[in-house]
Structures are given as structure tokens and as C-alpha cells.
Amino acid sequence: ETGVTQTPRHLVMGMTNKKSLKCEQHLGHNAMYWYKQSAKKPLELMFVYNFKEQTENNSVPSRFSPECPNSSHLFLHLHTLQPEDSALYLCASSQDQRYEQYFGPGTRLTVT
Amino acid sequence: GENVEQHPSTLSVQEGDSAVIKCTYSDSASNYFPWYKQELGKRPQLIIDIRSNVGEKKDQRIAVTLNKTAKHFSLHITETQPEDSAVYFCAASNPNQGGKLIFGQGTELSVKP
């Protein structure tokens, strides 16, 4: 349960704020992912990093900016978000992109 | 690109009955099919997965079947228990597209005691 951690667990921000979500994995994995989970919708892949290099940007608006300083840490920088960006943001990691993904507990984001 | 359809969106069964959730995928090159369980307020967790070189895999009360020709795979839960109540997600992965997972829409399973 502690293999992938995310902070904060809950975040409320205004549309003009700038905030960052943090993910850390302690599993020695090389791939990390950001997903968005909205109510009644499937998990939406946002970004993929493999060995610190971004390999996927799934047409995500530029108000979401990922950063992967090393294989253990992944950030999602948020600025000028919209109310429809309110969702659960999940981080995941895997040994590489062909293997099982382990999810973090998520950050519940509310944009007011 | 890959598209995964999952049915039903909600499923209610009596304790002890079986539950079946079905997924279809569009990309015949996909070769890895995991199933995740997400309990209310918790993270998705892998419960079983299957690769395209086998047709069926079983782990105690859960099993997954894969029909590559028809491009569909199913999750079977037997002797359901209230603690099986959760949202279940299927996914498909194509190694030619970096192995990223494409998820189905999810099935909310409710097991009534």
C-alpha cells in the first residue's frame, strides 16, 4: 500500500491559483504515469514517463505541466485550471511500460 | 488507436451468485489484458491479468477468459461476497504503442447479502 504515495490527498484551488501534485514511488520502477479519473468516465491517461523521458502526452491542455526529475518522483504542475478539471488524479508506476501498473491513492482536486 | 468497451456499467448480484463482466477491444495487436478493482475511496488494484498467449487464467474465485479472434475478454467471479462490491476496470495494452493501458469505462458491482 505504501509503494506509491501521492501528496496532497485533497486539494481545493481557485482558477487563478498555481499548485503542484507530487507522486513518489519506492518500487524501483522505471515508468510513471498520470491519470485523470472523473465520475462516470474511464481512467484517462494524461502523461507517461519512461526513464525520466516523457513518452506520451495524451492531448492534455497546457494548464497541466508534468515534471519528472528522476525515476522515483513525478510532479503535475497546475495553473489557471477550470472547474471541469475537478477530478481524482492518480499516479501509477510500473517496472517498464509492458508490466503491471501500481497506483497511488490519488489526489482529489476541486477547482472553484 | 485502441478502444475498449466494457459492459455492463452496473451489476447487482446476490451473495453466492456468479458475476461476469465483458470487455471488447479494437486493436488486434493488443496482447496484455489486466483487470483492476477499485473499492470506494481507494486506489485501483490489479486482481488478475492475462496475456494473449493463453485463453484462460484462474485465481481462486476469479477467472479471466480471452477470445483473440473475437477480440473480447471477460472477468468471472464465482461465489460472490459483499467484499467483492467495487468498481472493476478492464484494460488492453498494445506493445507497438509503448504498452500504455487503455481502460474500459468500469463496472460497478454490488453484491447484496
mmCIF file of N, CA, C and O in Angstrom, chain A residues 4-13 18-24 34 74-78 87-91 104-110:
data_model
loop_
_atom_site.group_PDB
_atom_site.id
_atom_site.type_symbol
_atom_site.label_atom_id
_atom_site.label_comp_id
_atom_site.label_asym_id
_atom_site.label_seq_id
_atom_site.Cartn_x
_atom_site.Cartn_y
_atom_site.Cartn_z
ATOM 1 N N VAL A 4 3.494 3.422 -3.736
ATOM 2 C CA VAL A 4 3.320 4.658 -4.499
ATOM 3 C C VAL A 4 2.535 5.621 -3.620
ATOM 4 O O VAL A 4 1.427 5.315 -3.188
ATOM 5 N N THR A 5 3.140 6.757 -3.339
ATOM 6 C CA THR A 5 2.492 7.757 -2.477
ATOM 7 C C THR A 5 2.212 9.026 -3.269
ATOM 8 O O THR A 5 2.942 9.364 -4.211
ATOM 9 N N GLN A 6 1.164 9.712 -2.863
ATOM 10 C CA GLN A 6 0.787 10.966 -3.512
ATOM 11 C C GLN A 6 0.450 12.011 -2.456
ATOM 12 O O GLN A 6 -0.186 11.693 -1.443
ATOM 13 N N THR A 7 0.872 13.233 -2.718
ATOM 14 C CA THR A 7 0.509 14.356 -1.858
ATOM 15 C C THR A 7 0.179 15.570 -2.704
ATOM 16 O O THR A 7 0.745 15.749 -3.801
ATOM 17 N N PRO A 8 -0.776 16.417 -2.259
ATOM 18 C CA PRO A 8 -1.664 16.152 -1.127
ATOM 19 C C PRO A 8 -2.737 15.143 -1.496
ATOM 20 O O PRO A 8 -2.898 14.803 -2.663
ATOM 21 N N ARG A 9 -3.494 14.676 -0.548
ATOM 22 C CA ARG A 9 -4.595 13.760 -0.825
ATOM 23 C C ARG A 9 -5.838 14.521 -1.265
ATOM 24 O O ARG A 9 -6.646 13.997 -2.032
ATOM 25 N N HIS A 10 -5.968 15.744 -0.784
ATOM 26 C CA HIS A 10 -7.102 16.581 -1.167
ATOM 27 C C HIS A 10 -6.572 17.987 -1.439
ATOM 28 O O HIS A 10 -5.679 18.461 -0.742
ATOM 29 N N LEU A 11 -7.137 18.633 -2.451
ATOM 30 C CA LEU A 11 -6.700 19.983 -2.813
ATOM 31 C C LEU A 11 -7.885 20.752 -3.371
ATOM 32 O O LEU A 11 -8.573 20.275 -4.271
ATOM 33 N N VAL A 12 -8.084 21.927 -2.809
ATOM 34 C CA VAL A 12 -9.095 22.847 -3.325
ATOM 35 C C VAL A 12 -8.356 24.087 -3.801
ATOM 36 O O VAL A 12 -7.564 24.659 -3.055
ATOM 37 N N MET A 13 -8.565 24.483 -5.030
ATOM 38 C CA MET A 13 -7.859 25.638 -5.556
ATOM 39 C C MET A 13 -8.770 26.482 -6.434
ATOM 40 O O MET A 13 -9.709 25.964 -7.060
ATOM 41 N N LYS A 18 -1.848 28.544 -8.558
ATOM 42 C CA LYS A 18 -0.854 27.604 -9.075
ATOM 43 C C LYS A 18 -0.545 26.619 -7.954
ATOM 44 O O LYS A 18 -0.228 27.041 -6.834
ATOM 45 N N LYS A 19 -0.641 25.361 -8.263
ATOM 46 C CA LYS A 19 -0.348 24.329 -7.283
ATOM 47 C C LYS A 19 0.361 23.172 -7.977
ATOM 48 O O LYS A 19 0.374 23.076 -9.217
ATOM 49 N N SER A 20 0.933 22.268 -7.183
ATOM 50 C CA SER A 20 1.592 21.091 -7.738
ATOM 51 C C SER A 20 1.174 19.841 -6.991
ATOM 52 O O SER A 20 1.016 19.860 -5.764
ATOM 53 N N LEU A 21 1.004 18.758 -7.742
ATOM 54 C CA LEU A 21 0.762 17.447 -7.165
ATOM 55 C C LEU A 21 2.072 16.671 -7.219
ATOM 56 O O LEU A 21 2.834 16.779 -8.181
ATOM 57 N N LYS A 22 2.299 15.868 -6.176
ATOM 58 C CA LYS A 22 3.541 15.109 -6.094
ATOM 59 C C LYS A 22 3.254 13.623 -6.013
ATOM 60 O O LYS A 22 2.304 13.201 -5.335
ATOM 61 N N CYS A 23 4.070 12.856 -6.692
ATOM 62 C CA CYS A 23 3.990 11.392 -6.639
ATOM 63 C C CYS A 23 5.390 10.844 -6.407
ATOM 64 O O CYS A 23 6.364 11.324 -7.007
ATOM 65 N N GLU A 24 5.481 9.841 -5.553
ATOM 66 C CA GLU A 24 6.760 9.196 -5.286
ATOM 67 C C GLU A 24 6.560 7.691 -5.261
ATOM 68 O O GLU A 24 5.609 7.199 -4.649
ATOM 69 N N TRP A 34 0.539 9.668 -15.115
ATOM 70 C CA TRP A 34 -0.549 10.459 -14.530
ATOM 71 C C TRP A 34 -1.842 10.087 -15.243
ATOM 72 O O TRP A 34 -1.904 10.074 -16.480
ATOM 73 N N LEU A 74 7.480 12.180 -9.569
ATOM 74 C CA LEU A 74 6.708 12.740 -10.675
ATOM 75 C C LEU A 74 5.837 13.849 -10.116
ATOM 76 O O LEU A 74 5.227 13.690 -9.060
ATOM 77 N N PHE A 75 5.825 14.967 -10.819
ATOM 78 C CA PHE A 75 5.012 16.103 -10.394
ATOM 79 C C PHE A 75 4.015 16.459 -11.495
ATOM 80 O O PHE A 75 4.242 16.190 -12.677
ATOM 81 N N LEU A 76 2.933 17.076 -11.066
ATOM 82 C CA LEU A 76 1.981 17.650 -12.019
ATOM 83 C C LEU A 76 1.699 19.067 -11.562
ATOM 84 O O LEU A 76 1.096 19.284 -10.516
ATOM 85 N N HIS A 77 2.209 20.019 -12.335
ATOM 86 C CA HIS A 77 2.043 21.434 -12.008
ATOM 87 C C HIS A 77 0.751 21.941 -12.641
ATOM 88 O O HIS A 77 0.490 21.694 -13.823
ATOM 89 N N LEU A 78 -0.024 22.648 -11.825
ATOM 90 C CA LEU A 78 -1.355 23.086 -12.234
ATOM 91 C C LEU A 78 -1.423 24.616 -12.213
ATOM 92 O O LEU A 78 -0.977 25.246 -11.244
ATOM 93 N N ALA A 87 -11.381 16.492 -10.351
ATOM 94 C CA ALA A 87 -11.358 15.042 -10.551
ATOM 95 C C ALA A 87 -10.393 14.423 -9.551
ATOM 96 O O ALA A 87 -9.761 15.121 -8.758
ATOM 97 N N LEU A 88 -10.282 13.115 -9.613
ATOM 98 C CA LEU A 88 -9.257 12.389 -8.866
ATOM 99 C C LEU A 88 -8.066 12.187 -9.796
ATOM 100 O O LEU A 88 -8.226 11.665 -10.905
ATOM 101 N N TYR A 89 -6.901 12.636 -9.381
ATOM 102 C CA TYR A 89 -5.699 12.478 -10.196
ATOM 103 C C TYR A 89 -4.852 11.365 -9.583
ATOM 104 O O TYR A 89 -4.420 11.441 -8.435
ATOM 105 N N LEU A 90 -4.652 10.345 -10.387
ATOM 106 C CA LEU A 90 -3.947 9.150 -9.937
ATOM 107 C C LEU A 90 -2.583 9.059 -10.594
ATOM 108 O O LEU A 90 -2.440 9.270 -11.800
ATOM 109 N N CYS A 91 -1.611 8.730 -9.800
ATOM 110 C CA CYS A 91 -0.273 8.437 -10.284
ATOM 111 C C CYS A 91 -0.100 6.918 -10.264
ATOM 112 O O CYS A 91 -0.685 6.229 -9.419
ATOM 113 N N GLY A 104 -1.093 4.968 -7.015
ATOM 114 C CA GLY A 104 -1.104 5.690 -5.756
ATOM 115 C C GLY A 104 -2.533 5.926 -5.291
ATOM 116 O O GLY A 104 -3.477 5.581 -6.008
ATOM 117 N N PRO A 105 -2.714 6.522 -4.111
ATOM 118 C CA PRO A 105 -4.056 6.732 -3.560
ATOM 119 C C PRO A 105 -4.821 7.863 -4.231
ATOM 120 O O PRO A 105 -6.030 7.977 -4.055
ATOM 121 N N GLY A 106 -4.125 8.685 -5.001
ATOM 122 C CA GLY A 106 -4.800 9.755 -5.721
ATOM 123 C C GLY A 106 -4.856 11.068 -4.948
ATOM 124 O O GLY A 106 -4.736 11.101 -3.719
ATOM 125 N N THR A 107 -5.020 12.145 -5.693
ATOM 126 C CA THR A 107 -5.292 13.469 -5.125
ATOM 127 C C THR A 107 -6.666 13.888 -5.614
ATOM 128 O O THR A 107 -6.910 13.959 -6.827
ATOM 129 N N ARG A 108 -7.565 14.163 -4.679
ATOM 130 C CA ARG A 108 -8.905 14.636 -5.029
ATOM 131 C C ARG A 108 -8.831 16.144 -5.200
ATOM 132 O O ARG A 108 -8.626 16.880 -4.236
ATOM 133 N N LEU A 109 -8.945 16.619 -6.435
ATOM 134 C CA LEU A 109 -8.801 18.033 -6.759
ATOM 135 C C LEU A 109 -10.161 18.665 -7.019
ATOM 136 O O LEU A 109 -10.961 18.131 -7.793
ATOM 137 N N THR A 110 -10.391 19.780 -6.370
ATOM 138 C CA THR A 110 -11.604 20.559 -6.607
ATOM 139 C C THR A 110 -11.192 21.963 -7.030
ATOM 140 O O THR A 110 -10.432 22.627 -6.323
#
